[in-house]
Amino acid sequence: QLQLVESGGGLVQPGGSLRLSCEASGIRLDYYAIGWFRQAPGKEREAVSCIRNDGSTTYADSVKGRFTISRDNSQNAVHLQMSSLKPEDTAVYYCTADCHGFSPYWGQGTQVTVSP
C-alpha cells in the first residue's frame, strides 16, 4: 500500500519561499503521477500542481511562475518549490497519487502559513 508523507511546511513572510516534499517508502513514486492540492479554512480543496510519469507538469493559474514541481528519484520524493508566497497561499498542502484528486492515497498534509 502506498503511504505518502508531506513535509516542509511552516510560517513564512509574504515574498518568502518554502519547499514542500512528498515522500514514500516501499514503492517508487515515479510509478505514479503525483499531485499537490491545498485546502484553506472554509474553502474547498483545490489542485495546485501535478507531475506525471512522463515528466510533464501542470500548475494552477494562481501559482504559475511562482511554484515549481519536480521529482527527485534518488530520494523517492516529489518537491514543490514555492516562491513569492502570498497570504492567499496559506493552506494545508497535501500530496496524492494522481493529478485529479481521485486517488485513495493521500498524505496527512503540511501547514503553510504566509503572514507578516
PDB file of C-alpha atoms in Angstrom:
ATOM      1  CA  GLN A   1       0.000   0.000   0.000  1.00  0.00           C
ATOM      2  CA  LEU A   2       1.292   3.411  -0.930  1.00  0.00           C
ATOM      3  CA  GLN A   3       1.884   5.740   2.017  1.00  0.00           C
ATOM      4  CA  LEU A   4       2.677   9.378   1.358  1.00  0.00           C
ATOM      5  CA  VAL A   5       4.252  11.811   3.823  1.00  0.00           C
ATOM      6  CA  GLU A   6       4.461  15.556   3.300  1.00  0.00           C
ATOM      7  CA  SER A   7       6.993  17.828   4.969  1.00  0.00           C
ATOM      8  CA  GLY A   8       8.472  21.295   4.663  1.00  0.00           C
ATOM      9  CA  GLY A   9       5.572  23.497   5.670  1.00  0.00           C
ATOM     10  CA  GLY A  10       5.876  26.370   8.085  1.00  0.00           C
ATOM     11  CA  LEU A  11       5.412  30.061   8.717  1.00  0.00           C
ATOM     12  CA  VAL A  12       6.917  32.433   6.166  1.00  0.00           C
ATOM     13  CA  GLN A  13       6.590  36.131   5.407  1.00  0.00           C
ATOM     14  CA  PRO A  14       4.989  37.341   2.180  1.00  0.00           C
ATOM     15  CA  GLY A  15       7.510  37.133  -0.627  1.00  0.00           C
ATOM     16  CA  GLY A  16       9.308  34.256   1.031  1.00  0.00           C
ATOM     17  CA  SER A  17       9.911  30.694  -0.125  1.00  0.00           C
ATOM     18  CA  LEU A  18       9.307  27.174   1.083  1.00  0.00           C
ATOM     19  CA  ARG A  19       9.996  23.760  -0.375  1.00  0.00           C
ATOM     20  CA  LEU A  20       7.482  21.033   0.300  1.00  0.00           C
ATOM     21  CA  SER A  21       8.373  17.381  -0.066  1.00  0.00           C
ATOM     22  CA  CYS A  22       6.211  14.347  -0.672  1.00  0.00           C
ATOM     23  CA  GLU A  23       7.962  11.092   0.165  1.00  0.00           C
ATOM     24  CA  ALA A  24       7.034   7.430   0.121  1.00  0.00           C
ATOM     25  CA  SER A  25       8.580   4.250   1.369  1.00  0.00           C
ATOM     26  CA  GLY A  26       8.375   0.787  -0.044  1.00  0.00           C
ATOM     27  CA  ILE A  27       7.336   1.824  -3.524  1.00  0.00           C
ATOM     28  CA  ARG A  28       8.768   4.040  -6.218  1.00  0.00           C
ATOM     29  CA  LEU A  29       6.983   7.348  -6.576  1.00  0.00           C
ATOM     30  CA  ASP A  30       7.962   7.607 -10.232  1.00  0.00           C
ATOM     31  CA  TYR A  31       5.420   4.855 -10.927  1.00  0.00           C
ATOM     32  CA  TYR A  32       2.728   7.453 -10.170  1.00  0.00           C
ATOM     33  CA  ALA A  33       1.576  10.843 -11.210  1.00  0.00           C
ATOM     34  CA  ILE A  34       1.860  12.972  -8.065  1.00  0.00           C
ATOM     35  CA  GLY A  35      -0.395  15.925  -7.440  1.00  0.00           C
ATOM     36  CA  TRP A  36      -0.268  18.675  -4.854  1.00  0.00           C
ATOM     37  CA  PHE A  37      -3.550  20.033  -3.522  1.00  0.00           C
ATOM     38  CA  ARG A  38      -4.308  22.607  -0.850  1.00  0.00           C
ATOM     39  CA  GLN A  39      -7.210  23.476   1.364  1.00  0.00           C
ATOM     40  CA  ALA A  40      -7.610  26.752   3.195  1.00  0.00           C
ATOM     41  CA  PRO A  41     -10.013  27.151   6.128  1.00  0.00           C
ATOM     42  CA  GLY A  42     -13.576  27.455   4.919  1.00  0.00           C
ATOM     43  CA  LYS A  43     -12.631  26.746   1.324  1.00  0.00           C
ATOM     44  CA  GLU A  44     -12.789  23.747  -0.948  1.00  0.00           C
ATOM     45  CA  ARG A  45      -9.713  21.741  -1.735  1.00  0.00           C
ATOM     46  CA  GLU A  46      -8.024  22.915  -4.911  1.00  0.00           C
ATOM     47  CA  ALA A  47      -5.410  21.474  -7.221  1.00  0.00           C
ATOM     48  CA  VAL A  48      -2.074  23.258  -7.156  1.00  0.00           C
ATOM     49  CA  SER A  49       0.293  21.289  -9.369  1.00  0.00           C
ATOM     50  CA  CYS A  50       0.941  17.842 -10.794  1.00  0.00           C
ATOM     51  CA  ILE A  51       3.812  15.916 -12.303  1.00  0.00           C
ATOM     52  CA  ARG A  52       3.080  12.907 -14.487  1.00  0.00           C
ATOM     53  CA  ASN A  53       5.069   9.770 -15.229  1.00  0.00           C
ATOM     54  CA  ASP A  54       6.382  11.317 -18.439  1.00  0.00           C
ATOM     55  CA  GLY A  55       7.631  14.356 -16.527  1.00  0.00           C
ATOM     56  CA  SER A  56       5.008  16.733 -17.827  1.00  0.00           C
ATOM     57  CA  THR A  57       3.740  19.247 -15.302  1.00  0.00           C
ATOM     58  CA  THR A  58       0.670  21.374 -14.755  1.00  0.00           C
ATOM     59  CA  TYR A  59       0.013  24.322 -12.471  1.00  0.00           C
ATOM     60  CA  ALA A  60      -2.994  26.217 -11.241  1.00  0.00           C
ATOM     61  CA  ASP A  61      -3.146  29.710 -12.749  1.00  0.00           C
ATOM     62  CA  SER A  62      -2.792  31.180  -9.269  1.00  0.00           C
ATOM     63  CA  VAL A  63       0.679  29.652  -8.783  1.00  0.00           C
ATOM     64  CA  LYS A  64       2.132  29.692 -12.309  1.00  0.00           C
ATOM     65  CA  GLY A  65       5.529  31.322 -12.371  1.00  0.00           C
ATOM     66  CA  ARG A  66       5.884  31.053  -8.596  1.00  0.00           C
ATOM     67  CA  PHE A  67       5.726  27.308  -7.860  1.00  0.00           C
ATOM     68  CA  THR A  68       7.799  24.533  -9.411  1.00  0.00           C
ATOM     69  CA  ILE A  69       7.130  20.811  -9.074  1.00  0.00           C
ATOM     70  CA  SER A  70       9.910  18.292  -9.565  1.00  0.00           C
ATOM     71  CA  ARG A  71      10.898  14.709  -8.923  1.00  0.00           C
ATOM     72  CA  ASP A  72      13.961  13.529  -7.031  1.00  0.00           C
ATOM     73  CA  ASN A  73      14.153   9.837  -7.786  1.00  0.00           C
ATOM     74  CA  SER A  74      17.265   9.400  -5.644  1.00  0.00           C
ATOM     75  CA  GLN A  75      15.184  10.452  -2.628  1.00  0.00           C
ATOM     76  CA  ASN A  76      11.980   8.856  -3.918  1.00  0.00           C
ATOM     77  CA  ALA A  77      10.345  12.238  -3.486  1.00  0.00           C
ATOM     78  CA  VAL A  78       8.402  14.918  -5.275  1.00  0.00           C
ATOM     79  CA  HIS A  79       9.116  18.509  -4.312  1.00  0.00           C
ATOM     80  CA  LEU A  80       7.052  21.651  -4.623  1.00  0.00           C
ATOM     81  CA  GLN A  81       9.255  24.729  -4.594  1.00  0.00           C
ATOM     82  CA  MET A  82       7.144  27.725  -3.651  1.00  0.00           C
ATOM     83  CA  SER A  83       8.450  31.252  -4.139  1.00  0.00           C
ATOM     84  CA  SER A  84       6.993  34.758  -3.912  1.00  0.00           C
ATOM     85  CA  LEU A  85       4.496  33.423  -1.423  1.00  0.00           C
ATOM     86  CA  LYS A  86       1.334  35.383  -0.760  1.00  0.00           C
ATOM     87  CA  PRO A  87      -1.056  35.324   2.204  1.00  0.00           C
ATOM     88  CA  GLU A  88      -3.621  33.644  -0.055  1.00  0.00           C
ATOM     89  CA  ASP A  89      -1.261  30.667  -0.376  1.00  0.00           C
ATOM     90  CA  THR A  90      -1.950  29.868   3.290  1.00  0.00           C
ATOM     91  CA  ALA A  91      -3.447  26.388   3.461  1.00  0.00           C
ATOM     92  CA  VAL A  92      -2.807  22.785   4.343  1.00  0.00           C
ATOM     93  CA  TYR A  93      -0.956  21.217   1.438  1.00  0.00           C
ATOM     94  CA  TYR A  94      -1.448  17.574   0.533  1.00  0.00           C
ATOM     95  CA  CYS A  95       0.154  15.270  -1.974  1.00  0.00           C
ATOM     96  CA  THR A  96      -1.711  12.439  -3.644  1.00  0.00           C
ATOM     97  CA  ALA A  97      -1.096   9.746  -6.209  1.00  0.00           C
ATOM     98  CA  ASP A  98      -2.824  11.315  -9.192  1.00  0.00           C
ATOM     99  CA  CYS A  99      -3.487  14.671 -10.780  1.00  0.00           C
ATOM    100  CA  HIS A 100      -7.232  14.849 -10.240  1.00  0.00           C
ATOM    101  CA  GLY A 101      -7.709  14.066  -6.562  1.00  0.00           C
ATOM    102  CA  PHE A 102      -9.431  10.714  -7.102  1.00  0.00           C
ATOM    103  CA  SER A 103      -6.670   8.535  -5.675  1.00  0.00           C
ATOM    104  CA  PRO A 104      -7.313   6.897  -2.280  1.00  0.00           C
ATOM    105  CA  TYR A 105      -3.691   7.633  -1.367  1.00  0.00           C
ATOM    106  CA  TRP A 106      -3.155  10.942   0.385  1.00  0.00           C
ATOM    107  CA  GLY A 107      -0.601  12.240   2.840  1.00  0.00           C
ATOM    108  CA  GLN A 108      -1.534  13.777   6.182  1.00  0.00           C
ATOM    109  CA  GLY A 109      -0.857  17.316   4.981  1.00  0.00           C
ATOM    110  CA  THR A 110       1.588  20.052   5.922  1.00  0.00           C
ATOM    111  CA  GLN A 111       0.555  23.540   7.029  1.00  0.00           C
ATOM    112  CA  VAL A 112       1.810  26.550   5.108  1.00  0.00           C
ATOM    113  CA  THR A 113       1.153  29.937   6.671  1.00  0.00           C
ATOM    114  CA  VAL A 114       2.124  33.147   4.895  1.00  0.00           C
ATOM    115  CA  SER A 115       1.903  36.095   7.234  1.00  0.00           C
ATOM    116  CA  PRO A 116       3.893  39.227   8.119  1.00  0.00           C
TER     117      PRO A 116
END
